[in-house]
Coordinates of C-alpha atoms in Angstrom, one line a residue:
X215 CA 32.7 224.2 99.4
X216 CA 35.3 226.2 101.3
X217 CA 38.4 227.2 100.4
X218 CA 41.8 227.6 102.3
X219 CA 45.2 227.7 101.5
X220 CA 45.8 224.1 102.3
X221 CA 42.8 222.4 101.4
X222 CA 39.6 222.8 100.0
X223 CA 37.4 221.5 101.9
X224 CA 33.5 220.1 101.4
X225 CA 30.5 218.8 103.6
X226 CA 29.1 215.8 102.8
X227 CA 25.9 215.1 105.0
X228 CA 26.1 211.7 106.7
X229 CA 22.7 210.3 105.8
X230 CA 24.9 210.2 102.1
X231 CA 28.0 208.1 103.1
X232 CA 26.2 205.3 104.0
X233 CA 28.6 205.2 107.1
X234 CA 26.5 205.3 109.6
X235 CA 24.4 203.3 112.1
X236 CA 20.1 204.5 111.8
X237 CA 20.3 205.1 115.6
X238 CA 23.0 207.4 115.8
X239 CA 21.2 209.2 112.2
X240 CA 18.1 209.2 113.9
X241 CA 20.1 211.3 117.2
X242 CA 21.3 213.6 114.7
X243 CA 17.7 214.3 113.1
X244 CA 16.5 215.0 116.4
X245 CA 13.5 212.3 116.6
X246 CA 11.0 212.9 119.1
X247 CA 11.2 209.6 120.3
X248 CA 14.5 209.6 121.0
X249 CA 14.0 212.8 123.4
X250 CA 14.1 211.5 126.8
X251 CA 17.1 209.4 126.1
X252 CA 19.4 212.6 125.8
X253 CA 20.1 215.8 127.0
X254 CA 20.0 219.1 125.4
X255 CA 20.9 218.9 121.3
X256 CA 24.6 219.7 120.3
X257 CA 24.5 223.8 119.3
X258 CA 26.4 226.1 120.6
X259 CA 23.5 228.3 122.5
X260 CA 22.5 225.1 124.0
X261 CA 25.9 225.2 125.9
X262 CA 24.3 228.0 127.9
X263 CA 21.5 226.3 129.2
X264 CA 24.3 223.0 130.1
X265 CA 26.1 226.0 132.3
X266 CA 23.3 226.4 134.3
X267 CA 22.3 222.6 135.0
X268 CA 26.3 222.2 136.0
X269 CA 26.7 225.5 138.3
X270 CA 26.5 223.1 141.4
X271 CA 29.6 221.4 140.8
X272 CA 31.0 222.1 144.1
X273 CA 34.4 223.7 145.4
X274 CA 35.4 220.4 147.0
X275 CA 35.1 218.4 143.6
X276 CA 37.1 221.1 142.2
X277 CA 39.8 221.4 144.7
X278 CA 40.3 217.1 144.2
X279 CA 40.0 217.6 140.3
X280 CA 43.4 220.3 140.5
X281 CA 45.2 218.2 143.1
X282 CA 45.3 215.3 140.8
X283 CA 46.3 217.2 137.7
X284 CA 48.9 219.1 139.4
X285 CA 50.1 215.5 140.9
X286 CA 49.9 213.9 137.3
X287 CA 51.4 216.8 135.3
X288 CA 54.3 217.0 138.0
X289 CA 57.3 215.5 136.0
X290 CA 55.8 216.7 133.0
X291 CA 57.0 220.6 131.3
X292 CA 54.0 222.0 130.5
X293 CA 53.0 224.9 128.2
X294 CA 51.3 227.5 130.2
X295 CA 47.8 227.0 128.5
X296 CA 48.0 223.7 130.1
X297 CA 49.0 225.5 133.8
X298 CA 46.3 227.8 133.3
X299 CA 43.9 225.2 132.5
X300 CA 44.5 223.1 135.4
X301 CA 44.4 226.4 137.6
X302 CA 41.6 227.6 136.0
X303 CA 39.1 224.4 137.2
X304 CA 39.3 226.3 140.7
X305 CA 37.5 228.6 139.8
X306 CA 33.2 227.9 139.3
X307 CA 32.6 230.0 135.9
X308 CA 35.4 227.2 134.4
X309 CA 34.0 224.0 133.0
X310 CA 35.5 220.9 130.9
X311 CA 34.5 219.5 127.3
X312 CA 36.0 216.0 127.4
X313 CA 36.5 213.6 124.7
X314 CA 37.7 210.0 126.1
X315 CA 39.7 207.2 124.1
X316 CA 42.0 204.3 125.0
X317 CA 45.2 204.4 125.3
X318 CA 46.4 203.3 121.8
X319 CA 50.1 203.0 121.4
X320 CA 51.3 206.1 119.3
X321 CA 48.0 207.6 119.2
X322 CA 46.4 204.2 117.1
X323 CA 43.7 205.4 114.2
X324 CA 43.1 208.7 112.7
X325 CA 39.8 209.4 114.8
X326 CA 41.3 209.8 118.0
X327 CA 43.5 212.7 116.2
X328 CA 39.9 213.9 115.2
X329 CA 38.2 213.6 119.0
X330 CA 40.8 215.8 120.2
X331 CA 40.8 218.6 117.3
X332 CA 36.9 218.7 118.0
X333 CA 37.4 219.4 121.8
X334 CA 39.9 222.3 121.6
X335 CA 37.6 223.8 118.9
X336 CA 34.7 223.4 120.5
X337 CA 36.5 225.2 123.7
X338 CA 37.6 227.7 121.5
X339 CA 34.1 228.3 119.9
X340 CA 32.3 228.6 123.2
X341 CA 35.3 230.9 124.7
X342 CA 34.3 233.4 122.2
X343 CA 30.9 232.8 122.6
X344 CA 30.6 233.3 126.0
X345 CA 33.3 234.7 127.3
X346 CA 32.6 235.5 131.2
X347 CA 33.6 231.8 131.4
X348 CA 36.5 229.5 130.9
X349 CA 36.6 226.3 129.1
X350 CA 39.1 223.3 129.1
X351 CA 39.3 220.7 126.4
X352 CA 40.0 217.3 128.1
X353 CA 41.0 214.1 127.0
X354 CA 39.6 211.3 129.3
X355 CA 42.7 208.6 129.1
X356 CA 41.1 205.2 129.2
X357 CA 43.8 203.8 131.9
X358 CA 41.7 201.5 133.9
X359 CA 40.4 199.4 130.3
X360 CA 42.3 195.7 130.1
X361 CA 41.8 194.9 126.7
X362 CA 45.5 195.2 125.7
X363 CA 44.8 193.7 121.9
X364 CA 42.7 196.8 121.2
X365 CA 45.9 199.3 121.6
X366 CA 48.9 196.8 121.2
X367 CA 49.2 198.0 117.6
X368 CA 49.1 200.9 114.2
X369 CA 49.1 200.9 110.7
X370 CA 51.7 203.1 109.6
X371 CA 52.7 203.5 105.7
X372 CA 50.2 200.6 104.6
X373 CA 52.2 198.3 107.5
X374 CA 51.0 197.1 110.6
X375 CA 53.3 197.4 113.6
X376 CA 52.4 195.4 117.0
X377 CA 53.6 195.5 120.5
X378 CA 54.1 192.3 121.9
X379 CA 53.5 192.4 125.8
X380 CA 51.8 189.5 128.4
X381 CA 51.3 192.2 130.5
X382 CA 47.6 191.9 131.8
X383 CA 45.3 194.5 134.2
X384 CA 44.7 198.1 133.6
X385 CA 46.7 199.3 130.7
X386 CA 47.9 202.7 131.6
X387 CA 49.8 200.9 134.6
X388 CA 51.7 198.9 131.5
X389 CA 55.3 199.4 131.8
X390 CA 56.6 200.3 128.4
X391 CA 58.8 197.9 128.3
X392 CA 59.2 196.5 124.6
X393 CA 58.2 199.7 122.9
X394 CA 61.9 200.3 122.3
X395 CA 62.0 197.7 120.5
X396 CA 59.0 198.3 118.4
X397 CA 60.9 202.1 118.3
X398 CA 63.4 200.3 115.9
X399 CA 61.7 198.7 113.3
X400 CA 59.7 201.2 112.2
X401 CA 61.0 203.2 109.2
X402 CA 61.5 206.8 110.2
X403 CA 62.6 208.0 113.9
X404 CA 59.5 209.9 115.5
X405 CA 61.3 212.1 118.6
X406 CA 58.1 212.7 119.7
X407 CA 57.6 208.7 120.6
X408 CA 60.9 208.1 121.1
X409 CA 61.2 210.7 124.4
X410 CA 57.5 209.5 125.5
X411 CA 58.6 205.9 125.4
X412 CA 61.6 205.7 126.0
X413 CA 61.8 207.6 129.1
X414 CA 59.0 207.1 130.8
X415 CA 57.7 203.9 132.5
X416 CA 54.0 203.3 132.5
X417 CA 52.3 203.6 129.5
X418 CA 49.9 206.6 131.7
X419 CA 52.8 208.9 131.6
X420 CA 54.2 207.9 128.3
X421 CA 51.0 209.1 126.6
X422 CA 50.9 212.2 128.4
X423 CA 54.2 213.1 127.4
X424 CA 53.1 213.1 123.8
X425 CA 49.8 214.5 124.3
X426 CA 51.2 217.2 125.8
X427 CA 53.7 217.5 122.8
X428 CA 51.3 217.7 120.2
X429 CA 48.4 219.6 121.6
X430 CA 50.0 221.5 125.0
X431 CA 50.0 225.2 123.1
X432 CA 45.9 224.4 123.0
X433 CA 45.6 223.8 126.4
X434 CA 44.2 220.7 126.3
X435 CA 44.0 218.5 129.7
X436 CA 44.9 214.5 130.0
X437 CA 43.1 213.2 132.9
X438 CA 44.2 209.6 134.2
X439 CA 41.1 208.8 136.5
X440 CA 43.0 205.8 138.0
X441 CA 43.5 207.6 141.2
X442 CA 42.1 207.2 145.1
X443 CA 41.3 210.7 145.8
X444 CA 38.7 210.3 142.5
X445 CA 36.8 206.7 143.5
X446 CA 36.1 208.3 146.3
X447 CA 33.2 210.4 144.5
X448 CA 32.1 207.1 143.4
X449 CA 31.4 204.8 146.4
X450 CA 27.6 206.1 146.5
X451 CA 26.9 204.5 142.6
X452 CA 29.4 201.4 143.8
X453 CA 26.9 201.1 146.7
X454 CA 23.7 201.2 144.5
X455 CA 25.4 199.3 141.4
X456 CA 26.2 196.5 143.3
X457 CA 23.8 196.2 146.3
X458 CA 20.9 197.4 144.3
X459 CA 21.3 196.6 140.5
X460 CA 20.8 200.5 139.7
X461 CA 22.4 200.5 136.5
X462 CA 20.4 197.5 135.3
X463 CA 17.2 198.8 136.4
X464 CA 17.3 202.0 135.6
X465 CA 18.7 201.5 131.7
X466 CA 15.7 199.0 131.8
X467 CA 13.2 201.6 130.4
X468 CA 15.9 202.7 127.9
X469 CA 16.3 199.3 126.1
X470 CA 12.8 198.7 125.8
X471 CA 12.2 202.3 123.9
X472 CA 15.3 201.6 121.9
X473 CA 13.7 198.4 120.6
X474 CA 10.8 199.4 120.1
X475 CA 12.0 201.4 117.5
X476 CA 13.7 198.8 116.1
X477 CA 17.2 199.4 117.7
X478 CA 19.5 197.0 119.5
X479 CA 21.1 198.3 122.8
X480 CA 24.7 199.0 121.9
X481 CA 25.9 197.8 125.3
X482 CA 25.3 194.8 127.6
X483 CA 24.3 196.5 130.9
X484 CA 25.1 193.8 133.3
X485 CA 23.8 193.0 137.1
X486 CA 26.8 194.7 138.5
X487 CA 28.7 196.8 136.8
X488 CA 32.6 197.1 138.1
X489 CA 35.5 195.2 138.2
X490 CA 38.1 194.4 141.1
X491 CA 41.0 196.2 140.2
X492 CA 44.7 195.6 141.7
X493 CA 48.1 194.9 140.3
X494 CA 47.9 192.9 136.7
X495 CA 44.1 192.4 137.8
X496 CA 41.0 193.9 136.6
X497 CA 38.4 191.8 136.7
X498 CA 34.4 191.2 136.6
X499 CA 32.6 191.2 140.0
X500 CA 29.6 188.9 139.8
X501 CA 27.0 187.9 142.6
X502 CA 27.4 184.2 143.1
X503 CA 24.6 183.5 145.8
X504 CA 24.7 185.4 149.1
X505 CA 28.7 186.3 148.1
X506 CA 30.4 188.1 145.5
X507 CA 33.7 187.4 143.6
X508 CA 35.5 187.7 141.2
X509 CA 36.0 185.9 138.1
X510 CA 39.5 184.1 137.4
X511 CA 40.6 184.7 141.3
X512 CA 40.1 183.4 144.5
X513 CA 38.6 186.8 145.3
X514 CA 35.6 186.2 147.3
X515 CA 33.6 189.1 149.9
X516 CA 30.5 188.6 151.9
X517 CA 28.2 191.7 151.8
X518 CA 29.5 193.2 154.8
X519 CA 33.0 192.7 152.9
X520 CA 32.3 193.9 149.9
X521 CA 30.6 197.0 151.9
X522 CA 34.1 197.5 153.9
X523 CA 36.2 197.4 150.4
X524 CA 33.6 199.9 149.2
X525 CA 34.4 202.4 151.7
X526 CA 37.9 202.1 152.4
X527 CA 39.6 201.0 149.6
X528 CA 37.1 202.7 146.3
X529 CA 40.3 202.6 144.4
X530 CA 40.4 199.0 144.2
X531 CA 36.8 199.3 142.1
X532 CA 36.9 200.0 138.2
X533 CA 33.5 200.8 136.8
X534 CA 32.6 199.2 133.1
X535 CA 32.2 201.3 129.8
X536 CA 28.4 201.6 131.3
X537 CA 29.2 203.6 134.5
X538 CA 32.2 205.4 133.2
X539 CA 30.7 208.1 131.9
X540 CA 28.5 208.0 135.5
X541 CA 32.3 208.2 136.7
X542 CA 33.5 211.3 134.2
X543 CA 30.2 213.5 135.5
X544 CA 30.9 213.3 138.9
X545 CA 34.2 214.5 138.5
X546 CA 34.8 217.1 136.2
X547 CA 32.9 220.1 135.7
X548 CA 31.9 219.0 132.2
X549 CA 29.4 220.3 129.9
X550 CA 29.6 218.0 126.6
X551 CA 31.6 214.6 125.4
X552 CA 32.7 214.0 121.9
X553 CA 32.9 210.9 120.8
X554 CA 31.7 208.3 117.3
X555 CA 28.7 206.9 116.2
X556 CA 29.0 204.3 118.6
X557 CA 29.7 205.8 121.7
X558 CA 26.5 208.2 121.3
X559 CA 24.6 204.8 121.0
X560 CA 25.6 203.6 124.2
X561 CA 25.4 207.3 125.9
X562 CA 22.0 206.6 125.0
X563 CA 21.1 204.2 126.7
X564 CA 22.4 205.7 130.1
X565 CA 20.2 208.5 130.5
X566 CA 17.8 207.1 133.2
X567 CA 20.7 206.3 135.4
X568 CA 22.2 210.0 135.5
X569 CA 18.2 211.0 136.1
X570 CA 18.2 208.4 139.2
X571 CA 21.4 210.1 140.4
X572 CA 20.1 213.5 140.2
X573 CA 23.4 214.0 138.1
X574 CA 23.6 216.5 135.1
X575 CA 23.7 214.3 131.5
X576 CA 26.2 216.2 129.4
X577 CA 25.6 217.2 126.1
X578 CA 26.5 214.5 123.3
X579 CA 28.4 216.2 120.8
X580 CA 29.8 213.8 117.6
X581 CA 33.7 214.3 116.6
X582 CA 34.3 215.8 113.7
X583 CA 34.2 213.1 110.8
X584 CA 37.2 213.6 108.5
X585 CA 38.3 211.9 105.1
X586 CA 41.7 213.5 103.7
X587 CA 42.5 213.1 100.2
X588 CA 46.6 214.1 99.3
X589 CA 47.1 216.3 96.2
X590 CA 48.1 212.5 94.6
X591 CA 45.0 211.5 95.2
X592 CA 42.9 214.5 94.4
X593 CA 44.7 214.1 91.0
X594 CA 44.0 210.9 90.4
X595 CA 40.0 211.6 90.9
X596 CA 40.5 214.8 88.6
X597 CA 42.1 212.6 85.6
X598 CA 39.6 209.5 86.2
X599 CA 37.4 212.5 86.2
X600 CA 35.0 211.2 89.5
X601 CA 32.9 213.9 91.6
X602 CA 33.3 214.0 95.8
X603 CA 30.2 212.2 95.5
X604 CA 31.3 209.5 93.4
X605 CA 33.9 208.6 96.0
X606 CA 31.7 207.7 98.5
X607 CA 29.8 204.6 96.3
X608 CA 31.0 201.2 96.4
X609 CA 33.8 199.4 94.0
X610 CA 30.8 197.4 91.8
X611 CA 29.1 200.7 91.0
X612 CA 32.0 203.0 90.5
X613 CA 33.2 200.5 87.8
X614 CA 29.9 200.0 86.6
X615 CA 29.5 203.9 85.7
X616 CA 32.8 204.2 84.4
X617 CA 31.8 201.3 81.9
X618 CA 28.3 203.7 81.2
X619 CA 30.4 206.8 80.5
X620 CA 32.6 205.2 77.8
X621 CA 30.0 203.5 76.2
X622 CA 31.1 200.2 77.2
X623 CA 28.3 199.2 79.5
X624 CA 26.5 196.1 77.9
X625 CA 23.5 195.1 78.6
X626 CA 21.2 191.8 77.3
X627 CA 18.1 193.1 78.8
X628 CA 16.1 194.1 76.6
X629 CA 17.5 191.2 73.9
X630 CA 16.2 189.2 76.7
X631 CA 12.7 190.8 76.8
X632 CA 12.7 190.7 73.0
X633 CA 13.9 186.5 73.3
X634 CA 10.7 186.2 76.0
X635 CA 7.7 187.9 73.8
X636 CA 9.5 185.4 70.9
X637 CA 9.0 182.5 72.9
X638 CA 5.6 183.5 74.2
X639 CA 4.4 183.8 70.5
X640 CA 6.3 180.6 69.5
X641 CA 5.0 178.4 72.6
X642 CA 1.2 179.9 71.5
X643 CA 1.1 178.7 68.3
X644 CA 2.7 175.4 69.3
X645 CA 0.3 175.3 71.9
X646 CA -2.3 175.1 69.1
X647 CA -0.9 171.8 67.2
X648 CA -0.2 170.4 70.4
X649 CA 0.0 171.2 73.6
X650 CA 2.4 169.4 75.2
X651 CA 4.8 171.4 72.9
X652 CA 4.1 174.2 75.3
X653 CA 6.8 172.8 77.7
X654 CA 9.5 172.1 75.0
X655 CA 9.3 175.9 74.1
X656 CA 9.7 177.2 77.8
X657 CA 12.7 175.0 78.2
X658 CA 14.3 176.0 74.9
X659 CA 13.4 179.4 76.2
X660 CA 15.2 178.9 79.4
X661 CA 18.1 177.6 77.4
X662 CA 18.2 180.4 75.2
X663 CA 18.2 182.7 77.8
X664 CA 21.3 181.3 79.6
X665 CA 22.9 181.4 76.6
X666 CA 22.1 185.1 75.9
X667 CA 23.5 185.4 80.0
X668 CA 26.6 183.5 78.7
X669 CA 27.3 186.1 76.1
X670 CA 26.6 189.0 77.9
X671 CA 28.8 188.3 80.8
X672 CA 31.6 187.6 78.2
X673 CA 31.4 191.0 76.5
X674 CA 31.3 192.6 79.8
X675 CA 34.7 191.0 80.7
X676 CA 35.9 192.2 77.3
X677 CA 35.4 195.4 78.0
X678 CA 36.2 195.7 81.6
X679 CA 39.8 193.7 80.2
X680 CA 39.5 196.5 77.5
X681 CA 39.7 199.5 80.0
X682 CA 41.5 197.5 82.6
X683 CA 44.0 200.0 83.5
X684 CA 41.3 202.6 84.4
X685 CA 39.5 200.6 86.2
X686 CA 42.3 199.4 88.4
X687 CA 42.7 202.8 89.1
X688 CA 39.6 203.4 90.2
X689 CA 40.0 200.5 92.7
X690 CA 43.1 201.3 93.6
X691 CA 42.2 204.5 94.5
X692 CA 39.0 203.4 96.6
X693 CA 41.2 201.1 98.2
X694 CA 43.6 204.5 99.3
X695 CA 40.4 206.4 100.5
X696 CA 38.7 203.9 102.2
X697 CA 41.7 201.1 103.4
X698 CA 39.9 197.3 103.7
X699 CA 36.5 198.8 102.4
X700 CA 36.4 201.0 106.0
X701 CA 36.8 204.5 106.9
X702 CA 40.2 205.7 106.1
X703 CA 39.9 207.4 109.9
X704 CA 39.3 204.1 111.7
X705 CA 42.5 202.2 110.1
X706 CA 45.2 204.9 109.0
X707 CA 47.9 206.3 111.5
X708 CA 48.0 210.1 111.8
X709 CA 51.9 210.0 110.9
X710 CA 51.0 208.9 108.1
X711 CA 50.3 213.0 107.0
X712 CA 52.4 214.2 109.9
X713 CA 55.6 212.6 108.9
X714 CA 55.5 214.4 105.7
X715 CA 53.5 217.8 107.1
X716 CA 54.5 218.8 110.5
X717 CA 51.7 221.4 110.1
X718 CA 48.8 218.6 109.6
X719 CA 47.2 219.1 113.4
X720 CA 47.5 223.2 113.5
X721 CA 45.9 223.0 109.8
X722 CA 43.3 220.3 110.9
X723 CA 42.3 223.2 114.2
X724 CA 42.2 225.6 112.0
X725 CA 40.1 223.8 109.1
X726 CA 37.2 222.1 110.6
X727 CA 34.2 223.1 112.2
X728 CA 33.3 220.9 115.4
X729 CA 28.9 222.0 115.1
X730 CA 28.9 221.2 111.4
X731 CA 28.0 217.7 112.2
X732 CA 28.9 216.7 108.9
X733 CA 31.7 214.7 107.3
X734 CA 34.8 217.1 106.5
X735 CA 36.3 215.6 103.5
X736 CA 39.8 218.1 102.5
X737 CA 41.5 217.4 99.5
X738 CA 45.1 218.9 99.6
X739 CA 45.6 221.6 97.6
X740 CA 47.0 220.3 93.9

């Protein structure tokens, strides 16, 4: 257990939460099956050895990667860690650990808070680790995704909030349009959302603007990847995606070694794996005989069409979750991305297609895992006098060994065993004057045991109505630490702590270690 002035702060080693997914445990354990699914493990002198596999990144990619940045960032003040950052990715000793999320409307659950902290510590680590080269946290703005009811909305101060929009296509080309209004109703003014929103038109630049507020000083990079000059780098996988059914062949091999170790594929790889993209548009291509269209248009392209679209118009093509990352490689000078259980999974299953490619696969590094208890909290588990661990076990037990610890635990079980050996001796010895008594005795038996059920259950109530109020605090307070019976990081808004604690992010960079792949729980100092 570590202490700081904030927090203290413990490790709790996944396996234990009961959180996790056996896949992404097995990952973390280093299984030798799993092997040629991934790249080099997550530790920092592994980094060096992910330097030398991306030293071919060439000038040309690099010059592209600054143009846009400098293009994107040009109505933006930046800090000058930013500046240097995005001048920095010129130069071939300076490479990018990304991070990638969607573009949830003021920043959506706690984990994406977590992502970034992990990235700029990671950079920060490996900077004084190796410091003949540069390194630039990025976060990889999901612009091009279309699922609007996946970002429309927060939980703030146990409420939900919702932006109503029929907007439909790529979200970051959303105007924010109705986000003032949504500004309104909530209970406290936020400058930092009400400048991003209310100023700025698409929802790209809006969450730049606060991206930039709340991390600029660490130097950390948003990258919109909605942009011509970048689909460029991707018309040869279009090509072989499409024409060829690469991405489905290749990630072929992957799924069969993932179930045969009992593990479902965490992604649908599909025959062709990009969507048209144009104004309120982005959807599916499919193969529909010697043609291809796409789905809810009139959209159709013979080969030689869809050929011609590929090479002069690459903009108008959106890969799928399963070639983005294909998309991030070629692009950025990147060594590792960070993301959840989840997204490892499906990194997984990619790795034969980066082989086919001859492209680098990056090294999959977790975000830190966090669970933050407030000093209210933390006193509540010291008066109802619960260990970290206890916090972690479900509602049914917790109550079950408060019961235990006050004596109030009841149990029929071994009345029940003593009621069975009665019965067994009693059904004998009717057995002997007749023997069709046997089956009378097993049914009073039965009966006598239900009643014995009856009773116990009753006392149980008793005494749980006996210590009621404790034990509705020890719900309660589950409830706080784990919202819905989920992770507190997958629901909760980081406002939530920020509102209160302007210092929560600088005292979250400075807390938590991004290689101890463990979950950071930090109770607030009391």
């Amino acid at each position: 257990m570590i202490a700081t002035s904030q927090y203290t702060v413990q490790h709790v080693p996944l396996p234990q939460t009961q959180q996790f997914g056996q896949l992404f445990l097995d990952f973390l354990a280093q299984k030798e099956w799993l092997a040629p699914l991934h790249g080099h493990y997550p530790s920092v002198f592994n980094f060096e050895k992910q330097i030398a596999l991306k030293q071919g990144f060439s000038s040309d990619s690099r010059n592209t990667l600054t143009q846009v940045l400098r293009e994107q960032y040009a109505n933006i003040t930046v800090s000058p860690e930013v500046s240097n950052n995005i001048e920095a990715l010129l130069q071939p000793n300076t490479f990018t650990i990304t991070t990638g999320h969607q573009l949830n409307i003021f920043t959506g659950p706690l984990y994406f808070i977590y992502k970034i902290v992990t990235v700029i510590n990671v950079s920060q680590k490996l900077s004084e680790q190796f410091p003949q080269y540069n390194f630039v946290p990025v976060y990889w703005a999901a612009t091009e995704d279309h699922d609007a009811a996946e970002i429309n909305h927060f939980n703030l101060f146990g409420k939900k909030y919702e932006w109503t929009t029929a907007q439909t296509g790529a979200v970051g080309r959303f105007s924010t349009e109705g986000l003032g209004d949504l500004l309104d109703t909530l209970p406290e003014r936020f400058e930092l959302f009400e400048k991003a929103y209310r100023e700025h038109r698409s929802l790209s630049e809006a969450t730049c603007i606060f991206i930039n507020e709340l991390f600029g000083n660490q130097g950390l990079v948003m990258l919109d990847a909605d942009h011509a000059a970048f689909k460029k780098a991707l018309r040869p996988v279009m090509q072989q995606d499409i024409f060829e059914q690469l991405t489905q062949k290749q990630t072929a091999t992957a799924q069969t070694l993932l179930e045969a170790n009992g593990h479902k594929p965490q992604i649908h790889i599909r025959e062709i794996n990009f969507f048209y993209l144009d104004k309120n548009v982005r959807e599916r291509i499919v193969k529909d005989g010697e043609t291809y269209r796409t789905l809810n248009t009139d959209l159709v392209w013979t080969t030689a069409q869809m050929a011609e679209l590929i090479e002069n118009s690459p903009e108008k093509l959106s890969p799928n979750v399963s070639l983005r990352p294909v998309y991030q490689e070629l692009i950025l000078p990147n060594l590792s991305y960070t993301g959840g259980a989840a997204e490892v999974a499906y990194w997984l299953q990619l790795k034969p297609v980066f082989d086919a490619l001859h492209l680098p696969y990056p090294i999959l590094l977790p975000r830190n895992f966090v669970l933050f208890i407030t000093a209210a909290n933390a006193k509540k588990i010291s008066k109802l006098e619960l260990s970290q661990d206890d916090i972690w076990r479900d509602e049914a037990s917790l109550k079950q060994q408060y019961l235990a610890e006050v004596g109030a635990e009841f149990s029929a079980e071994i009345i029940q065993k003593q009621i069975q050996q009665l019965f067994e001796q009693l059904g004998t010895q009717a057995a002997q004057a007749d023997k069709t008594l046997q089956d009378f005795v097993k049914a009073e038996a039965a009966r006598t045991e239900k009643i014995v059920e009856g009773i116990e259950k009753r006392v149980r109530k008793a005494e749980e109505k006996k210590h009621e109020t404790a034990i509705n605090q020890i719900i309660s307070l589950k409830q706080k630490l784990f919202p819905n019976g989920g992770l507190q990081e997958r629901s909760e808004n980081f406002l939530n702590y920020y509102a209160n604690n302007p210092l929560f992010i600088k005292q979250l960079l400075e807390t938590i270690d991004p290689f101890r792949i463990e979950f950071h729980v930090l109770t607030e100092s009391i």
